[in-house]
PDB file of C-alpha atoms in Angstrom:
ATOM      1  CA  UNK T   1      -3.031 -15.809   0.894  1.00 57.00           C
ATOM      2  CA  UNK T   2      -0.490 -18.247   2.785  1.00 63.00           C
ATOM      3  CA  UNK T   3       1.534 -15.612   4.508  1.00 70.00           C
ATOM      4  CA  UNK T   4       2.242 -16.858   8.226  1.00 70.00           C
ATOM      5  CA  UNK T   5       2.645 -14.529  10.427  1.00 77.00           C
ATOM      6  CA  UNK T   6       3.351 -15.324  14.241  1.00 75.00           C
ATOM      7  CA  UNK T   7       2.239 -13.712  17.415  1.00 79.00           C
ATOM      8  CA  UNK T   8       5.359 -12.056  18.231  1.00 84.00           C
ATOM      9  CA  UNK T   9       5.193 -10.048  15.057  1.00 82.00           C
ATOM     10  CA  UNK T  10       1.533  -8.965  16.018  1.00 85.00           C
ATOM     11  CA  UNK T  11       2.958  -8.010  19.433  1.00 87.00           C
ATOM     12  CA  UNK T  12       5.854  -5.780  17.391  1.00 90.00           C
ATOM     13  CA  UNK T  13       3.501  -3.950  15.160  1.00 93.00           C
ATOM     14  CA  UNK T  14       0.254  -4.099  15.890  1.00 92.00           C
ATOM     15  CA  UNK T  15       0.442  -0.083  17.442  1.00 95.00           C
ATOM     16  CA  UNK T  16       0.643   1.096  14.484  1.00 97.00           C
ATOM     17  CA  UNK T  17      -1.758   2.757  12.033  1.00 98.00           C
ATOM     18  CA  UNK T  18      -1.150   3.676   8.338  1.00 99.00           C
ATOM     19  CA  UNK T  19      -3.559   4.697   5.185  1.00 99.00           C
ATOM     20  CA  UNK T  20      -3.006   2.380   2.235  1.00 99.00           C
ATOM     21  CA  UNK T  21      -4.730   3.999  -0.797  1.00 99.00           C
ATOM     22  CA  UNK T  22      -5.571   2.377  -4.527  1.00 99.00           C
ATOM     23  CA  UNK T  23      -6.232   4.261  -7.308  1.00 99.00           C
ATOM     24  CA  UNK T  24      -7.536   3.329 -11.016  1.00 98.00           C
ATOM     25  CA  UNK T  25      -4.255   2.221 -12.337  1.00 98.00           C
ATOM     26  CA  UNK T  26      -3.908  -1.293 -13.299  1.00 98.00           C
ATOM     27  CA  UNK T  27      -2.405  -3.895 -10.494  1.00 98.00           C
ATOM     28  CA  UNK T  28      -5.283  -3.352  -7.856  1.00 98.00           C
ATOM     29  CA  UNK T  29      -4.350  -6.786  -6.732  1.00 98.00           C
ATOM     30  CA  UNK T  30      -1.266  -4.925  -5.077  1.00 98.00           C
ATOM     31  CA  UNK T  31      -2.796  -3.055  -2.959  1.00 99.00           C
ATOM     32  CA  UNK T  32      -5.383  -5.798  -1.869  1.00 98.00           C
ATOM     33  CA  UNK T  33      -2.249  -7.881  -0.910  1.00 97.00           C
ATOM     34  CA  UNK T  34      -0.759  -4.783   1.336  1.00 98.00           C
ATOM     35  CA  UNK T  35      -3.737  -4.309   3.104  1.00 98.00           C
ATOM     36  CA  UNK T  36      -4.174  -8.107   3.728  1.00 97.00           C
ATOM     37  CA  UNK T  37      -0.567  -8.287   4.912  1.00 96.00           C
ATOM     38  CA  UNK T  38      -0.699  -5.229   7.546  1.00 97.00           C
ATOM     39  CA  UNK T  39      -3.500  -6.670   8.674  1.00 96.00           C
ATOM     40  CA  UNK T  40      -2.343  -9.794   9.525  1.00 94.00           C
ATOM     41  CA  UNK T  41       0.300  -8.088  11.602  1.00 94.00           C
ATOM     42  CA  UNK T  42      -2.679  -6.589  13.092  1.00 95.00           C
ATOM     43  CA  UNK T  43      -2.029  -2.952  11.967  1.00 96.00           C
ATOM     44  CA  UNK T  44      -4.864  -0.304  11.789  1.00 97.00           C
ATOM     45  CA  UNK T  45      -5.510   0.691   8.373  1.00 98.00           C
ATOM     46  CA  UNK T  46      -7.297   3.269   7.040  1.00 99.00           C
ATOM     47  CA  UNK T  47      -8.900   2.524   3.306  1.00 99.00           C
ATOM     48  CA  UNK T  48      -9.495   5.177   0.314  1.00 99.00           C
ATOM     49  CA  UNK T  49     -10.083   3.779  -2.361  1.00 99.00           C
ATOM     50  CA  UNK T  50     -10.964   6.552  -5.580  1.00 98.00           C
ATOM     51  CA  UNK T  51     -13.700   6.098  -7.913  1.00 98.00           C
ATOM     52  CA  UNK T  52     -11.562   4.569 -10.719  1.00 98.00           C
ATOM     53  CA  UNK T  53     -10.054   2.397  -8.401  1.00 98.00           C
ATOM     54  CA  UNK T  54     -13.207   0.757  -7.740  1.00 98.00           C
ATOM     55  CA  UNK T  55     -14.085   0.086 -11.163  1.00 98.00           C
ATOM     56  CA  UNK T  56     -10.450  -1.343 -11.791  1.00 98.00           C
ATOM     57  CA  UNK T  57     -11.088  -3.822  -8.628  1.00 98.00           C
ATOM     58  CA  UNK T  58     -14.173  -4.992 -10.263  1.00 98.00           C
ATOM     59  CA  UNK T  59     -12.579  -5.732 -13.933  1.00 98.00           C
ATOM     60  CA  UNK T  60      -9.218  -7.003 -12.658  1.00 98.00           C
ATOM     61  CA  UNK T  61     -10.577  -8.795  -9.628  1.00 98.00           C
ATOM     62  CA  UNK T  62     -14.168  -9.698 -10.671  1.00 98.00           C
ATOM     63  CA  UNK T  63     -15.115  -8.480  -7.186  1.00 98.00           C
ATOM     64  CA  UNK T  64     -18.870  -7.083  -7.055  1.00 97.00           C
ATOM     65  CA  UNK T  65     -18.532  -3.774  -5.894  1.00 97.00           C
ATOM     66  CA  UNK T  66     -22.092  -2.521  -5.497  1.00 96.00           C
ATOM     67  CA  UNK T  67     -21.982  -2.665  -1.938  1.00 97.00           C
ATOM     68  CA  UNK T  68     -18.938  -1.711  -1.210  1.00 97.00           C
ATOM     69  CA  UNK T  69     -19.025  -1.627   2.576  1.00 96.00           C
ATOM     70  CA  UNK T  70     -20.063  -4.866   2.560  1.00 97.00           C
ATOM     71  CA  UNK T  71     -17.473  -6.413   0.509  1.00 97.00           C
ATOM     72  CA  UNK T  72     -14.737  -4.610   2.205  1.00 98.00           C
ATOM     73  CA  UNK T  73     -15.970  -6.133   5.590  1.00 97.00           C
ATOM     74  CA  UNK T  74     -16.059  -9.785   3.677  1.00 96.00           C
ATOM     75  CA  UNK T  75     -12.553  -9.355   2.572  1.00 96.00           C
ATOM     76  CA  UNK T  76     -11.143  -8.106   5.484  1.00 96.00           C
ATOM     77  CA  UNK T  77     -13.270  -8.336   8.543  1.00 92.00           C
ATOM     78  CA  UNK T  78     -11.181 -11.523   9.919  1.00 91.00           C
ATOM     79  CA  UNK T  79      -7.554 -10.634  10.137  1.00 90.00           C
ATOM     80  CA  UNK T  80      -5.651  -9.373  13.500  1.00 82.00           C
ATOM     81  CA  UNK T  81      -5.752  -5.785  12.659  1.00 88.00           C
ATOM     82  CA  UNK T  82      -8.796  -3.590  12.147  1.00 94.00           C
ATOM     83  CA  UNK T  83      -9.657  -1.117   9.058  1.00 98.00           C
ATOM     84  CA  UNK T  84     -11.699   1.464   8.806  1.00 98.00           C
ATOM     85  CA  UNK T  85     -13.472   2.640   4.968  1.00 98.00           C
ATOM     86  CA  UNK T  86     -12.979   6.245   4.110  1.00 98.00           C
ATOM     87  CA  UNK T  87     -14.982   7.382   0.944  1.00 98.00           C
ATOM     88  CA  UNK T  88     -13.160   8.986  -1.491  1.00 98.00           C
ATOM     89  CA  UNK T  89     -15.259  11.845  -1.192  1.00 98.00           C
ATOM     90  CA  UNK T  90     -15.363  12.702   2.379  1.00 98.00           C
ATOM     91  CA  UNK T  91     -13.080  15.273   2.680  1.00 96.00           C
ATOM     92  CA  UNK T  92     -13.972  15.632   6.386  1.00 96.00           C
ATOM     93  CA  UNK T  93     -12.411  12.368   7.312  1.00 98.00           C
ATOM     94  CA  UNK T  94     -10.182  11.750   9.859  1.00 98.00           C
ATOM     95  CA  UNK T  95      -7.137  10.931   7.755  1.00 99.00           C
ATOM     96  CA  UNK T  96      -7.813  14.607   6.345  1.00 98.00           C
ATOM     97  CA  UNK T  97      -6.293  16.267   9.213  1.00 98.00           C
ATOM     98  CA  UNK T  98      -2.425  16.626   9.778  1.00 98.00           C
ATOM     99  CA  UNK T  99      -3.998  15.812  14.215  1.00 98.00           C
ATOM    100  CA  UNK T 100      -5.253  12.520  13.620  1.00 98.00           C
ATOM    101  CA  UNK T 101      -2.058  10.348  13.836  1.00 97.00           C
ATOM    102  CA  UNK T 102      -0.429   7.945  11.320  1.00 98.00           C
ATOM    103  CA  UNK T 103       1.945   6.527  10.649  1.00 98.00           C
ATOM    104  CA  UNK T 104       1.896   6.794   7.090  1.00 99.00           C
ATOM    105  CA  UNK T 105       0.400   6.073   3.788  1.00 99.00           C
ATOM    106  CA  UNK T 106       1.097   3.714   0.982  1.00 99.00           C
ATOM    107  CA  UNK T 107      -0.790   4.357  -2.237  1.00 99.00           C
ATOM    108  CA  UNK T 108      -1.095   1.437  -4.305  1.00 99.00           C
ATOM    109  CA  UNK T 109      -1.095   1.319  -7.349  1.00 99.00           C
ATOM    110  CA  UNK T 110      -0.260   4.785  -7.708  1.00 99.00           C
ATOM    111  CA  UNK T 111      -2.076   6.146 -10.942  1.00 98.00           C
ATOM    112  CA  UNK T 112      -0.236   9.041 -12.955  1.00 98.00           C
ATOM    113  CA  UNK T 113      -3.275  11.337 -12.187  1.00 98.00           C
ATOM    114  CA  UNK T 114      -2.981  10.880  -8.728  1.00 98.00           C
ATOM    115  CA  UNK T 115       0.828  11.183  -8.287  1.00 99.00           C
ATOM    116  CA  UNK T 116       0.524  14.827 -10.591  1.00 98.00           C
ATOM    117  CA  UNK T 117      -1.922  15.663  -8.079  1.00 98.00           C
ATOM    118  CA  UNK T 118       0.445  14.802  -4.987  1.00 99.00           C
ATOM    119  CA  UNK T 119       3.307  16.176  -6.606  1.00 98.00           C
ATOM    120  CA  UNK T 120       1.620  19.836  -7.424  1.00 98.00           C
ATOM    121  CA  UNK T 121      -0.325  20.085  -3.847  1.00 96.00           C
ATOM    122  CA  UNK T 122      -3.857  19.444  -4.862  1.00 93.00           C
ATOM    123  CA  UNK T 123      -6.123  18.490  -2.165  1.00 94.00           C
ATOM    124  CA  UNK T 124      -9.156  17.639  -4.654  1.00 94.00           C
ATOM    125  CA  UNK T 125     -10.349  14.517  -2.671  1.00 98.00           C
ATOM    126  CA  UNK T 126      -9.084  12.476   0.162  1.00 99.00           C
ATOM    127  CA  UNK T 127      -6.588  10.416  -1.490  1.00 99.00           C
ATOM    128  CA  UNK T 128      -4.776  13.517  -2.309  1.00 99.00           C
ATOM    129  CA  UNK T 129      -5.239  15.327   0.744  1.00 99.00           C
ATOM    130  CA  UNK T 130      -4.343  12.669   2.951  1.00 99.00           C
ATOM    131  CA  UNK T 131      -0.993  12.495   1.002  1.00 99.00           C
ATOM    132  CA  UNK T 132      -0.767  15.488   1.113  1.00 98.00           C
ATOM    133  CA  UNK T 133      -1.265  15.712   5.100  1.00 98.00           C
ATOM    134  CA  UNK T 134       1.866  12.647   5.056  1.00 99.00           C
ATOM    135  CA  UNK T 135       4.372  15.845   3.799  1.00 98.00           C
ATOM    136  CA  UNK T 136       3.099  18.490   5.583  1.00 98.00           C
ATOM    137  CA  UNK T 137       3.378  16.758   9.160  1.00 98.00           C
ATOM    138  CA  UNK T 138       6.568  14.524   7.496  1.00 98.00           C
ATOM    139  CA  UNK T 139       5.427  11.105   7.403  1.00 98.00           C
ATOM    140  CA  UNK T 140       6.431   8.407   5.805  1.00 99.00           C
ATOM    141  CA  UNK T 141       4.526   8.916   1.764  1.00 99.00           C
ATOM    142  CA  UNK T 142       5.126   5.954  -0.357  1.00 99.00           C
ATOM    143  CA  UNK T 143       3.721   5.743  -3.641  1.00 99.00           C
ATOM    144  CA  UNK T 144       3.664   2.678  -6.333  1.00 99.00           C
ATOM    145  CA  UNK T 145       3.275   4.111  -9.126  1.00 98.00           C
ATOM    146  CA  UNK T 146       2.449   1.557 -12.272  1.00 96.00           C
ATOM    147  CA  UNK T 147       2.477   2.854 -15.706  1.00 96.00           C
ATOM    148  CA  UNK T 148       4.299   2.266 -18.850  1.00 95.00           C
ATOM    149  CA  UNK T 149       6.011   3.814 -20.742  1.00 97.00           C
ATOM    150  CA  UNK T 150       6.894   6.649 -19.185  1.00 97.00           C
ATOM    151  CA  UNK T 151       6.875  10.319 -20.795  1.00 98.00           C
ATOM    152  CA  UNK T 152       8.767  13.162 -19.220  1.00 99.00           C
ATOM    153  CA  UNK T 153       5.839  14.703 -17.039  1.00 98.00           C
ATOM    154  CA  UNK T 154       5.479  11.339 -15.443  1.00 98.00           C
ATOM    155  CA  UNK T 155       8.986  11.349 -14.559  1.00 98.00           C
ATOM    156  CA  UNK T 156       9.512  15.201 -13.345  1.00 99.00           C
ATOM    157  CA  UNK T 157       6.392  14.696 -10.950  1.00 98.00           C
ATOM    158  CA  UNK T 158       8.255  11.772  -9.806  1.00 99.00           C
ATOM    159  CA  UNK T 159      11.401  13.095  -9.206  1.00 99.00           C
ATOM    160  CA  UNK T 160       9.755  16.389  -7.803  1.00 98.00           C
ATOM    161  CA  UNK T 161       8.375  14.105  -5.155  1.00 99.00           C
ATOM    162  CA  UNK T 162      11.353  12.361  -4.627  1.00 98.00           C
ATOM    163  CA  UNK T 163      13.077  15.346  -3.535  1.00 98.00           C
ATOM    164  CA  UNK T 164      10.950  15.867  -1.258  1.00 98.00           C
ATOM    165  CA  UNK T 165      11.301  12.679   0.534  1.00 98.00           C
ATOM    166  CA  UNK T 166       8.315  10.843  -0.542  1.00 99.00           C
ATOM    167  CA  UNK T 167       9.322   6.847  -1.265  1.00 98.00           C
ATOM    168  CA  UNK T 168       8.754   5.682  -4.767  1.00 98.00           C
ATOM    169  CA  UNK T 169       8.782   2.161  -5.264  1.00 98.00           C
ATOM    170  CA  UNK T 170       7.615   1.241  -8.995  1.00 98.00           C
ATOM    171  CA  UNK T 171       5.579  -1.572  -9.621  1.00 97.00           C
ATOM    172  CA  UNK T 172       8.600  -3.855 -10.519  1.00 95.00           C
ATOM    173  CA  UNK T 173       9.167  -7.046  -9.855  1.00 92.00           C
ATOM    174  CA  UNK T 174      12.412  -8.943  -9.730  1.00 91.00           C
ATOM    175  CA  UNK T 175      13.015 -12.411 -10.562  1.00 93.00           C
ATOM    176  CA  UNK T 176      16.414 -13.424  -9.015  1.00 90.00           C
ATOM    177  CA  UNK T 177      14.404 -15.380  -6.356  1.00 90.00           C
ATOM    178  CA  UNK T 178      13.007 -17.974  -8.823  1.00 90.00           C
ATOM    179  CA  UNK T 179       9.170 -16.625  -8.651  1.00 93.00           C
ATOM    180  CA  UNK T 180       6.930 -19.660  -9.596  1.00 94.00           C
ATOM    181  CA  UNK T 181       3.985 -17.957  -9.511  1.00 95.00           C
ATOM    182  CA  UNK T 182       1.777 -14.643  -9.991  1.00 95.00           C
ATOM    183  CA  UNK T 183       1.128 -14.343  -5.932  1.00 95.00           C
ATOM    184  CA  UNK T 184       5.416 -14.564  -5.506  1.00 94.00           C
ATOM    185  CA  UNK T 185       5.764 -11.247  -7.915  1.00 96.00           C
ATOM    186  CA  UNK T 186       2.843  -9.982  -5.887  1.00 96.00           C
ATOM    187  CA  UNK T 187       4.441 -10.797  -2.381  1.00 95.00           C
ATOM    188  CA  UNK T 188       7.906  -9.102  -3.606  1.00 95.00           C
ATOM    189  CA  UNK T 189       6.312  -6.048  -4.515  1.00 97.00           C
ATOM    190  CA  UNK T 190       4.204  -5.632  -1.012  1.00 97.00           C
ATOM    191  CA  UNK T 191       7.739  -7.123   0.471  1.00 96.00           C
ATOM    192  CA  UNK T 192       9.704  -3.896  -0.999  1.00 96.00           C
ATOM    193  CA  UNK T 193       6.587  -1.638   0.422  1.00 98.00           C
ATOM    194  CA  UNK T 194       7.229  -3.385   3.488  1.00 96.00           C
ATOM    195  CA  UNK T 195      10.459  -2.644   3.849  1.00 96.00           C
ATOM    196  CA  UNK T 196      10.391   1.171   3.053  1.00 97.00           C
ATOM    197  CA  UNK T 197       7.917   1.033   6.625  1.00 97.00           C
ATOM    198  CA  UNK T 198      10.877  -0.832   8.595  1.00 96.00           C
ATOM    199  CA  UNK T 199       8.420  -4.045   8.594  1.00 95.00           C
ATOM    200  CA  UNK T 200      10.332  -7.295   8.948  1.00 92.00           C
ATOM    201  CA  UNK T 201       8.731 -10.006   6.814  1.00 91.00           C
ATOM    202  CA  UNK T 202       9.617 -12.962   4.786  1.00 87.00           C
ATOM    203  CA  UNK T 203       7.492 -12.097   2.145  1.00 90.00           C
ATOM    204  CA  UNK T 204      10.501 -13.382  -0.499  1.00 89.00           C
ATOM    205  CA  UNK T 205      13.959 -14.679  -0.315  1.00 85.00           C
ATOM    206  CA  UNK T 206      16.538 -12.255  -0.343  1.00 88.00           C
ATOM    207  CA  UNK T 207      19.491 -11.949  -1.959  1.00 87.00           C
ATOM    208  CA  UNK T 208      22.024 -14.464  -0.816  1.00 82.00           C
ATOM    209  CA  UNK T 209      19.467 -15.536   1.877  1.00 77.00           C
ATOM    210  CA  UNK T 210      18.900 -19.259   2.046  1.00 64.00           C
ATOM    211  CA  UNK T 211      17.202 -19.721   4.936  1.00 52.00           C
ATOM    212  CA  UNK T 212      13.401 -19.457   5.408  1.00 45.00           C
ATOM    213  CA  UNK T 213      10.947 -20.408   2.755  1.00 46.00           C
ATOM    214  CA  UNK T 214       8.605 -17.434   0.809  1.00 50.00           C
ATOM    215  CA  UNK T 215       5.821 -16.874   2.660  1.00 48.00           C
ATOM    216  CA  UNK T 216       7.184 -16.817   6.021  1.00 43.00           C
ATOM    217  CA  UNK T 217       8.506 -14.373   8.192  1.00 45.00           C
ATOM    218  CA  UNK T 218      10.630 -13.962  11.192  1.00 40.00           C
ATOM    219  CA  UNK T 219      10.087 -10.069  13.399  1.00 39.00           C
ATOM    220  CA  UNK T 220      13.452 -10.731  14.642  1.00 35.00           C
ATOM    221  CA  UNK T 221      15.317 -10.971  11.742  1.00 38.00           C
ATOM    222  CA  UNK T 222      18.519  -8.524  10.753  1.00 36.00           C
ATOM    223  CA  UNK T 223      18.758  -7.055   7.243  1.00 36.00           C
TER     224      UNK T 223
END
């Protein structure tokens, strides 16, 4: 991942904390880039990953997941920030509680499943009850969802979310930037997440911004 990322912006975020969940919709690579990015600005995050996730990570990745401890800590052991591994399962876990402060969560991708579970208040694992936890205590919920087509279930949960302030940012990508390759689609995805958490980055070139390159960043900069 070439994403520079200077000291000053470590010194800007690095207090914060936030749960980035990924689910067993296709586009795990999204969420693999988010994590790497907020921990580069050395940013605390918390992992869930469900069981479907896992098995997307290994077909779309070709990561060996057996251990999964293990490959988290080879992935992500030697960035700035620090991350912790909550099992899906562990309902007991920290993020669980609405006391143990966040500063939000970012689930991505966001399956369909998942988001109808958000969006009616079921708390049947940790990913859902730490999203759940994000509304109840209002913090910042942002969810990527990535399916297609959409029927109208898919887009009533959405909207029923919506209205109550969770952030949905489809898996979209634009093009006016001039994208040359898959990791630039990638970037302007994790970019848009980015900027829904007030996160200064340089992630892509903005419209009618032609200064900086893609892949840089600047914590200074004003939108």
């Amino acid at each position: 991942m070439d994403v520079h990322i200077d000291s000053k912006a470590v010194e800007l975020y690095s207090s914060r904390a936030y749960v980035v969940g990924i689910t067993g919709a296709s586009g795990s690579v999204y969420g693999v880039r988010l994590i790497e990015v907020l921990l580069k600005f050395g940013i605390t995050v918390h992992i869930v990953i469900s069981n479907a996730g896992w098995r997307v990570i290994k077909e779309e990745l070709g990561w060996n997941t057996t251990n999964r401890e293990a490959l988290l800590a080879e992935k992500f052991g030697s960035y700035a920030g620090t991350y912790r591994y909550h099992p899906v399962a562990d309902i007991g876990a920290s993020i669980a509680s609405g006391s143990f402060r966040v500063d939000g969560m970012i689930i991505m991708p966001c399956s369909m499943g998942t988001l109808s579970s958000i969006a009616h208040g079921s708390s049947e694992n940790l990913m859902t009850r730490a999203a759940d936890v994000m509304m109840k205590e209002s913090r910042t919920l942002v969810l990527v969802p990535r399916e297609t087509p959409l029927h109208a279930i898919h887009l009533e949960n959405m909207l029923t979310l919506a209205r109550l302030g969770v952030r949905m940012i489809p898996a979209m990508p634009a093009f006016y930037f001039g994208p040359k390759r898959m990791d630039d689609l990638i970037n302007f995805l994790v970019g848009k997440v980015l900027d829904s958490l007030n996160i200064d980055h340089r992630l892509f070139t903005r419209w009618g911004d032609t200064g900086g390159q893609q892949g840089e960043q600047n914590p200074h900069r004003t939108n």
